[in-house]
PDB file of C-alpha atoms and ligand atoms in Angstrom:
ATOM      1  CA  MET S 293       0.152   0.005  -0.225  1.00 64.00           C
ATOM      2  CA  ASP S 294       2.926   2.257   0.819  1.00 76.00           C
ATOM      3  CA  ASN S 295       4.124   1.696  -2.492  1.00 87.00           C
ATOM      4  CA  LYS S 296       1.074   2.393  -4.162  1.00 89.00           C
ATOM      5  CA  LYS S 297       1.011   5.888  -1.949  1.00 92.00           C
ATOM      6  CA  ASN S 298       4.468   6.530  -3.420  1.00 94.00           C
ATOM      7  CA  ILE S 299       3.262   6.018  -6.952  1.00 96.00           C
ATOM      8  CA  ILE S 300       0.037   8.061  -6.627  1.00 97.00           C
ATOM      9  CA  ASN S 301       2.074  10.650  -5.141  1.00 97.00           C
ATOM     10  CA  GLN S 302       4.693  10.681  -7.907  1.00 97.00           C
ATOM     11  CA  ILE S 303       1.673  10.977 -10.643  1.00 98.00           C
ATOM     12  CA  LYS S 304       0.364  14.009  -8.743  1.00 98.00           C
ATOM     13  CA  GLU S 305       3.883  15.595  -8.712  1.00 97.00           C
ATOM     14  CA  LYS S 306       4.460  15.225 -12.276  1.00 97.00           C
ATOM     15  CA  SER S 307       1.173  16.358 -12.981  1.00 97.00           C
ATOM     16  CA  LEU S 308       1.608  19.340 -11.080  1.00 97.00           C
ATOM     17  CA  ASN S 309       5.027  20.169 -12.754  1.00 97.00           C
ATOM     18  CA  GLU S 310       3.552  19.529 -15.934  1.00 95.00           C
ATOM     19  CA  HIS S 311       0.914  22.075 -14.815  1.00 96.00           C
ATOM     20  CA  ILE S 312      -2.096  20.060 -15.602  1.00 97.00           C
ATOM     21  CA  PRO S 313      -4.943  21.114 -13.389  1.00 96.00           C
ATOM     22  CA  ILE S 314      -5.812  18.216 -11.196  1.00 98.00           C
ATOM     23  CA  ILE S 315      -7.798  17.986  -8.256  1.00 98.00           C
ATOM     24  CA  MET S 316      -6.644  20.002  -4.600  1.00 97.00           C
ATOM     25  CA  ASP S 317      -5.779  18.481  -1.578  1.00 98.00           C
ATOM     26  CA  ASP S 318      -8.698  20.000   0.506  1.00 98.00           C
ATOM     27  CA  THR S 319     -11.550  19.076  -2.311  1.00 98.00           C
ATOM     28  CA  LEU S 320     -10.062  15.472  -2.556  1.00 98.00           C
ATOM     29  CA  GLU S 321     -10.381  15.490   1.105  1.00 98.00           C
ATOM     30  CA  VAL S 322     -14.299  16.435   1.222  1.00 98.00           C
ATOM     31  CA  ILE S 323     -14.721  13.752  -1.495  1.00 98.00           C
ATOM     32  CA  GLU S 324     -13.027  11.214   0.080  1.00 98.00           C
ATOM     33  CA  GLU S 325     -14.862  11.546   3.267  1.00 98.00           C
ATOM     34  CA  TYR S 326     -18.179  10.792   1.209  1.00 97.00           C
ATOM     35  CA  LEU S 327     -16.410   7.724  -0.593  1.00 97.00           C
ATOM     36  CA  LYS S 328     -15.742   6.057   3.071  1.00 96.00           C
ATOM     37  CA  LYS S 329     -19.402   6.991   4.168  1.00 95.00           C
ATOM     38  CA  MET S 330     -21.511   6.123   1.119  1.00 94.00           C
ATOM     39  CA  ASN S 331     -22.085   2.747  -0.460  1.00 90.00           C
ATOM     40  CA  ILE S 332     -20.335   3.879  -3.835  1.00 95.00           C
ATOM     41  CA  ASN S 333     -19.810   1.251  -6.583  1.00 96.00           C
ATOM     42  CA  ARG S 334     -19.986   2.763  -9.916  1.00 98.00           C
ATOM     43  CA  ILE S 335     -18.396   6.181 -10.431  1.00 98.00           C
ATOM     44  CA  LEU S 336     -18.384   8.443 -13.739  1.00 98.00           C
ATOM     45  CA  GLU S 337     -15.762  11.273 -14.048  1.00 99.00           C
ATOM     46  CA  ILE S 338     -15.960  13.840 -16.873  1.00 98.00           C
ATOM     47  CA  GLY S 339     -12.112  15.319 -17.066  1.00 98.00           C
ATOM     48  CA  THR S 340      -9.458  12.485 -16.587  1.00 98.00           C
ATOM     49  CA  ALA S 341      -6.654  14.555 -17.265  1.00 98.00           C
ATOM     50  CA  THR S 342      -3.648  12.321 -16.068  1.00 98.00           C
ATOM     51  CA  GLY S 343      -5.691   9.823 -14.147  1.00 98.00           C
ATOM     52  CA  TYR S 344      -4.852  11.446 -10.480  1.00 98.00           C
ATOM     53  CA  SER S 345      -8.408  11.684  -8.898  1.00 98.00           C
ATOM     54  CA  ALA S 346      -9.640   8.665 -10.755  1.00 98.00           C
ATOM     55  CA  ILE S 347      -6.956   6.526  -9.150  1.00 98.00           C
ATOM     56  CA  CYS S 348      -7.192   8.459  -5.870  1.00 98.00           C
ATOM     57  CA  PHE S 349     -10.974   7.383  -5.774  1.00 98.00           C
ATOM     58  CA  SER S 350     -10.521   3.845  -6.777  1.00 97.00           C
ATOM     59  CA  LEU S 351      -8.645   3.125  -3.702  1.00 96.00           C
ATOM     60  CA  PHE S 352     -11.865   3.432  -1.763  1.00 96.00           C
ATOM     61  CA  LEU S 353     -14.124   1.188  -4.124  1.00 96.00           C
ATOM     62  CA  LYS S 354     -14.770  -2.634  -3.450  1.00 91.00           C
ATOM     63  CA  ASP S 355     -12.805  -5.071  -5.886  1.00 90.00           C
ATOM     64  CA  ASP S 356     -16.409  -4.627  -7.819  1.00 95.00           C
ATOM     65  CA  GLY S 357     -16.338  -1.148  -8.077  1.00 97.00           C
ATOM     66  CA  ILE S 358     -15.377   0.582 -11.591  1.00 98.00           C
ATOM     67  CA  ILE S 359     -15.038   3.943 -12.519  1.00 98.00           C
ATOM     68  CA  ASP S 360     -15.557   5.468 -16.249  1.00 98.00           C
ATOM     69  CA  THR S 361     -13.808   8.425 -17.000  1.00 98.00           C
ATOM     70  CA  ILE S 362     -13.845  10.471 -20.012  1.00 98.00           C
ATOM     71  CA  GLU S 363     -10.984  12.217 -21.823  1.00 98.00           C
ATOM     72  CA  ARG S 364     -10.818  13.878 -25.143  1.00 98.00           C
ATOM     73  CA  ASP S 365      -6.656  14.958 -25.094  1.00 98.00           C
ATOM     74  CA  SER S 366      -4.922  12.060 -26.616  1.00 98.00           C
ATOM     75  CA  VAL S 367      -1.740  13.137 -24.835  1.00 97.00           C
ATOM     76  CA  ARG S 368      -3.274  12.735 -21.586  1.00 97.00           C
ATOM     77  CA  ILE S 369      -5.170   9.611 -22.227  1.00 98.00           C
ATOM     78  CA  GLU S 370      -2.078   8.065 -22.983  1.00 98.00           C
ATOM     79  CA  GLU S 371      -0.484   9.323 -19.742  1.00 97.00           C
ATOM     80  CA  ALA S 372      -3.595   8.342 -17.733  1.00 98.00           C
ATOM     81  CA  LYS S 373      -3.323   4.740 -19.282  1.00 98.00           C
ATOM     82  CA  ASN S 374       0.309   4.413 -17.895  1.00 98.00           C
ATOM     83  CA  ASN S 375      -0.643   5.470 -14.644  1.00 98.00           C
ATOM     84  CA  ILE S 376      -3.941   3.454 -14.366  1.00 98.00           C
ATOM     85  CA  GLU S 377      -1.489   0.392 -15.155  1.00 97.00           C
ATOM     86  CA  LEU S 378       1.558   1.635 -12.747  1.00 96.00           C
ATOM     87  CA  VAL S 379      -0.899   1.579  -9.831  1.00 97.00           C
ATOM     88  CA  GLY S 380      -2.742  -2.077 -11.059  1.00 96.00           C
ATOM     89  CA  LYS S 381      -5.940  -0.240 -11.481  1.00 97.00           C
ATOM     90  CA  THR S 382      -6.707  -1.523 -15.228  1.00 97.00           C
ATOM     91  CA  ASN S 383      -9.372  -3.500 -14.168  1.00 96.00           C
ATOM     92  CA  GLN S 384     -11.489  -0.911 -12.177  1.00 98.00           C
ATOM     93  CA  ILE S 385     -10.717   2.178 -14.179  1.00 98.00           C
ATOM     94  CA  ASN S 386     -12.133   2.493 -17.905  1.00 98.00           C
ATOM     95  CA  ILE S 387     -10.836   5.768 -20.004  1.00 98.00           C
ATOM     96  CA  LEU S 388     -13.907   6.618 -22.591  1.00 98.00           C
ATOM     97  CA  GLU S 389     -12.106   8.371 -25.146  1.00 98.00           C
ATOM     98  CA  GLY S 390     -13.400  11.140 -26.612  1.00 98.00           C
ATOM     99  CA  ASP S 391     -15.790  14.688 -26.045  1.00 98.00           C
ATOM    100  CA  ALA S 392     -17.660  14.151 -23.233  1.00 98.00           C
ATOM    101  CA  VAL S 393     -20.340  16.268 -24.982  1.00 98.00           C
ATOM    102  CA  GLU S 394     -20.977  13.288 -27.487  1.00 98.00           C
ATOM    103  CA  ILE S 395     -19.838  10.557 -25.028  1.00 98.00           C
ATOM    104  CA  LEU S 396     -22.027  11.046 -22.390  1.00 98.00           C
ATOM    105  CA  PRO S 397     -25.762  10.826 -24.428  1.00 98.00           C
ATOM    106  CA  THR S 398     -24.520   7.284 -25.001  1.00 98.00           C
ATOM    107  CA  LEU S 399     -24.591   6.249 -21.432  1.00 98.00           C
ATOM    108  CA  LYS S 400     -27.169   4.290 -20.105  1.00 98.00           C
ATOM    109  CA  GLU S 401     -26.135   2.864 -16.937  1.00 98.00           C
ATOM    110  CA  LYS S 402     -26.472   4.616 -13.973  1.00 98.00           C
ATOM    111  CA  TYR S 403     -23.758   5.956 -11.589  1.00 98.00           C
ATOM    112  CA  ASP S 404     -23.382   6.611  -7.564  1.00 98.00           C
ATOM    113  CA  MET S 405     -21.075   9.111  -7.939  1.00 98.00           C
ATOM    114  CA  ILE S 406     -20.504  11.532 -10.583  1.00 98.00           C
ATOM    115  CA  PHE S 407     -17.536  14.013 -10.781  1.00 98.00           C
ATOM    116  CA  ILE S 408     -17.640  16.838 -12.993  1.00 98.00           C
ATOM    117  CA  ASP S 409     -14.153  18.492 -13.598  1.00 98.00           C
ATOM    118  CA  ALA S 410     -14.033  19.286 -17.525  1.00 98.00           C
ATOM    119  CA  ALA S 411     -14.861  22.431 -19.833  1.00 96.00           C
ATOM    120  CA  LYS S 412     -16.428  24.893 -17.801  1.00 95.00           C
ATOM    121  CA  GLY S 413     -18.652  26.074 -20.618  1.00 95.00           C
ATOM    122  CA  LYS S 414     -20.068  22.569 -20.836  1.00 97.00           C
ATOM    123  CA  TYR S 415     -21.254  22.576 -17.014  1.00 98.00           C
ATOM    124  CA  THR S 416     -25.051  23.020 -17.435  1.00 98.00           C
ATOM    125  CA  PHE S 417     -24.934  20.416 -20.156  1.00 98.00           C
ATOM    126  CA  PHE S 418     -22.899  17.959 -17.978  1.00 98.00           C
ATOM    127  CA  LEU S 419     -25.283  18.401 -15.175  1.00 98.00           C
ATOM    128  CA  LYS S 420     -28.465  17.767 -17.512  1.00 98.00           C
ATOM    129  CA  GLU S 421     -26.716  14.246 -18.091  1.00 98.00           C
ATOM    130  CA  ALA S 422     -25.225  13.557 -14.486  1.00 98.00           C
ATOM    131  CA  LEU S 423     -28.973  13.833 -13.235  1.00 98.00           C
ATOM    132  CA  ARG S 424     -29.767  11.466 -15.939  1.00 98.00           C
ATOM    133  CA  LEU S 425     -27.487   9.017 -15.146  1.00 98.00           C
ATOM    134  CA  LEU S 426     -27.541   9.203 -11.333  1.00 98.00           C
ATOM    135  CA  ASN S 427     -28.926   6.874  -9.000  1.00 97.00           C
ATOM    136  CA  ASN S 428     -31.773   7.759  -6.523  1.00 97.00           C
ATOM    137  CA  ASP S 429     -29.088   7.988  -3.589  1.00 96.00           C
ATOM    138  CA  GLY S 430     -26.115   9.205  -5.660  1.00 97.00           C
ATOM    139  CA  ILE S 431     -24.240  12.148  -5.521  1.00 98.00           C
ATOM    140  CA  ILE S 432     -22.834  14.808  -7.937  1.00 98.00           C
ATOM    141  CA  PHE S 433     -19.603  16.659  -7.083  1.00 98.00           C
ATOM    142  CA  ALA S 434     -18.725  19.645  -9.385  1.00 98.00           C
ATOM    143  CA  ASP S 435     -15.049  21.025  -9.223  1.00 97.00           C
ATOM    144  CA  ASN S 436     -13.982  24.437  -9.749  1.00 96.00           C
ATOM    145  CA  ILE S 437     -17.427  25.944  -9.481  1.00 97.00           C
ATOM    146  CA  LEU S 438     -16.221  29.089  -7.871  1.00 95.00           C
ATOM    147  CA  TYR S 439     -13.229  29.531 -10.640  1.00 90.00           C
ATOM    148  CA  LYS S 440     -10.940  32.101  -8.910  1.00 87.00           C
ATOM    149  CA  GLY S 441     -13.868  33.738  -7.249  1.00 88.00           C
ATOM    150  CA  TYR S 442     -15.009  35.328 -10.699  1.00 87.00           C
ATOM    151  CA  VAL S 443     -18.473  33.261 -10.284  1.00 84.00           C
ATOM    152  CA  LEU S 444     -19.595  34.705  -6.835  1.00 85.00           C
ATOM    153  CA  SER S 445     -18.122  38.770  -7.863  1.00 85.00           C
ATOM    154  CA  ASP S 446     -19.459  40.906 -10.494  1.00 81.00           C
ATOM    155  CA  TYR S 447     -16.602  39.742 -12.944  1.00 72.00           C
ATOM    156  CA  ASN S 448     -17.505  40.259 -16.234  1.00 76.00           C
ATOM    157  CA  LYS S 449     -14.587  40.588 -18.422  1.00 77.00           C
ATOM    158  CA  HIS S 450     -14.934  39.293 -21.971  1.00 72.00           C
ATOM    159  CA  LYS S 451     -12.046  36.826 -21.548  1.00 75.00           C
ATOM    160  CA  GLN S 452     -13.742  33.724 -19.303  1.00 85.00           C
ATOM    161  CA  ARG S 453     -17.314  35.028 -19.666  1.00 87.00           C
ATOM    162  CA  THR S 454     -18.750  32.030 -21.099  1.00 90.00           C
ATOM    163  CA  ALA S 455     -17.243  29.825 -18.485  1.00 93.00           C
ATOM    164  CA  VAL S 456     -18.631  31.942 -15.759  1.00 93.00           C
ATOM    165  CA  ASN S 457     -21.955  32.496 -17.005  1.00 93.00           C
ATOM    166  CA  ASN S 458     -22.038  28.870 -17.399  1.00 95.00           C
ATOM    167  CA  LEU S 459     -20.990  28.071 -13.728  1.00 96.00           C
ATOM    168  CA  ARG S 460     -23.218  30.719 -12.092  1.00 95.00           C
ATOM    169  CA  LYS S 461     -26.297  28.892 -14.439  1.00 97.00           C
ATOM    170  CA  TYR S 462     -25.098  25.753 -12.703  1.00 98.00           C
ATOM    171  CA  ILE S 463     -25.085  27.086  -9.419  1.00 97.00           C
ATOM    172  CA  LYS S 464     -28.683  28.501  -9.825  1.00 97.00           C
ATOM    173  CA  GLU S 465     -30.144  25.550 -11.333  1.00 97.00           C
ATOM    174  CA  THR S 466     -28.718  23.410  -8.610  1.00 98.00           C
ATOM    175  CA  THR S 467     -29.812  25.490  -5.789  1.00 96.00           C
ATOM    176  CA  GLU S 468     -33.084  26.285  -7.068  1.00 96.00           C
ATOM    177  CA  ASP S 469     -34.449  23.463  -8.394  1.00 96.00           C
ATOM    178  CA  GLU S 470     -37.046  21.871  -5.235  1.00 96.00           C
ATOM    179  CA  ASN S 471     -35.576  18.163  -6.369  1.00 97.00           C
ATOM    180  CA  LEU S 472     -32.267  18.523  -5.651  1.00 98.00           C
ATOM    181  CA  GLU S 473     -30.183  19.617  -2.352  1.00 98.00           C
ATOM    182  CA  THR S 474     -27.009  21.463  -3.126  1.00 98.00           C
ATOM    183  CA  GLU S 475     -24.299  22.602  -1.163  1.00 97.00           C
ATOM    184  CA  ILE S 476     -21.300  24.985  -2.330  1.00 97.00           C
ATOM    185  CA  LEU S 477     -18.050  24.474  -0.545  1.00 97.00           C
ATOM    186  CA  HIS S 478     -15.154  27.141  -0.407  1.00 96.00           C
ATOM    187  CA  VAL S 479     -12.384  24.376  -0.872  1.00 97.00           C
ATOM    188  CA  GLY S 480     -10.026  24.309  -3.717  1.00 96.00           C
ATOM    189  CA  ASP S 481     -11.563  26.302  -6.405  1.00 95.00           C
ATOM    190  CA  GLY S 482     -14.990  25.823  -5.325  1.00 97.00           C
ATOM    191  CA  LEU S 483     -16.807  22.604  -4.874  1.00 98.00           C
ATOM    192  CA  ALA S 484     -20.716  22.132  -5.427  1.00 98.00           C
ATOM    193  CA  ILE S 485     -22.030  18.718  -4.096  1.00 98.00           C
ATOM    194  CA  THR S 486     -25.718  17.634  -5.163  1.00 98.00           C
ATOM    195  CA  LYS S 487     -27.889  15.244  -3.857  1.00 98.00           C
ATOM    196  CA  LEU S 488     -31.806  14.645  -5.162  1.00 98.00           C
ATOM    197  CA  LYS S 489     -34.124  15.249  -2.440  1.00 95.00           C
ATOM    198  CA  LYS S 490     -35.755  12.075  -0.651  1.00 85.00           C
TER     199      LYS S 490
HETATM  200  C1  SAM A 509      -9.275  19.777 -14.372  1.00 52.65           C
HETATM  201  S1  SAM A 509      -8.909  18.336 -15.734  1.00 52.65           S
HETATM  202  C2  SAM A 509      -8.984  16.892 -14.959  1.00 52.65           C
HETATM  203  C3  SAM A 509      -8.236  16.746 -13.865  1.00 52.65           C
HETATM  204  C4  SAM A 509      -8.694  15.419 -13.113  1.00 52.65           C
HETATM  205  N1  SAM A 509     -10.027  15.190 -13.000  1.00 52.65           N
HETATM  206  C5  SAM A 509      -7.942  15.201 -11.802  1.00 52.65           C
HETATM  207  O1  SAM A 509      -8.183  16.058 -11.131  1.00 52.65           O
HETATM  208  O2  SAM A 509      -6.777  14.184 -11.712  1.00 52.65           O
HETATM  209  C6  SAM A 509      -9.979  18.540 -17.054  1.00 52.65           C
HETATM  210  C7  SAM A 509      -9.794  17.548 -18.218  1.00 52.65           C
HETATM  211  O3  SAM A 509     -10.510  17.410 -18.747  1.00 52.65           O
HETATM  212  C8  SAM A 509     -10.474  17.172 -20.280  1.00 52.65           C
HETATM  213  N2  SAM A 509     -12.062  17.950 -21.079  1.00 52.65           N
HETATM  214  C9  SAM A 509     -12.232  19.000 -21.026  1.00 52.65           C
HETATM  215  N3  SAM A 509     -13.279  19.454 -21.783  1.00 52.65           N
HETATM  216  C10 SAM A 509     -13.569  17.929 -22.304  1.00 52.65           C
HETATM  217  C11 SAM A 509     -15.001  17.645 -22.916  1.00 52.65           C
HETATM  218  N4  SAM A 509     -15.859  18.544 -23.539  1.00 52.65           N
HETATM  219  N5  SAM A 509     -14.934  16.000 -23.101  1.00 52.65           N
HETATM  220  C12 SAM A 509     -13.808  15.490 -22.691  1.00 52.65           C
HETATM  221  N6  SAM A 509     -12.536  16.266 -21.701  1.00 52.65           N
HETATM  222  C13 SAM A 509     -12.753  17.142 -21.852  1.00 52.65           C
HETATM  223  C14 SAM A 509      -9.214  18.355 -20.335  1.00 52.65           C
HETATM  224  O4  SAM A 509      -8.718  17.662 -21.535  1.00 52.65           O
HETATM  225  C15 SAM A 509      -8.276  17.885 -19.284  1.00 52.65           C
HETATM  226  O5  SAM A 509      -7.732  17.050 -19.272  1.00 52.65           O
END
């Protein structure tokens, strides 16, 4: 186990050195607490990058648990495949290669946890698909929901406007829908946690 932890640390350091935006430690800690408490068997991740978060999540799955993770960048897919092999998780982590906007509508099986961590301008589309694919007792995490503080400020510059507007819409939709329960945590770059109301 210690050896596996060392390998995972090396994957993290290499990703950070290459400026690949992987999950921040405090965000990961929050999600890990849910993974410890909840009965999670099937995870969907949107945005694999180097496989770091998927590998961290997989440590909390039972032997028959699986993670499907979507990535469109071919260089990152290759690196993620190597990393997943290094930690011996090829039987649990499946990379779905391509654009999540095209892949998500083809998925049919439900998931217990969905982690949204890809193009910020597509978050409301990802939400719609995540709600369709979520088990009744499931949970959706959306990372970077506060995007450097822009989302809850009066930020209105042209550069990130589409992303910021989409993230604002995600928060509005998840907090105003009477069927959903949503918390926004100020960890990392902001984490939205959404469940279906019982
Ligand atoms: C923030 S990184 C993911 C980090 C990873 N979840 C982790 O914490 O280790 C976002 C990744 O999503 C990918 N991505 C962005 N938009 C996407 C899309 N529409 N479909 C598939 N992948 C996408 C990017 O190529 C990038 O590698």
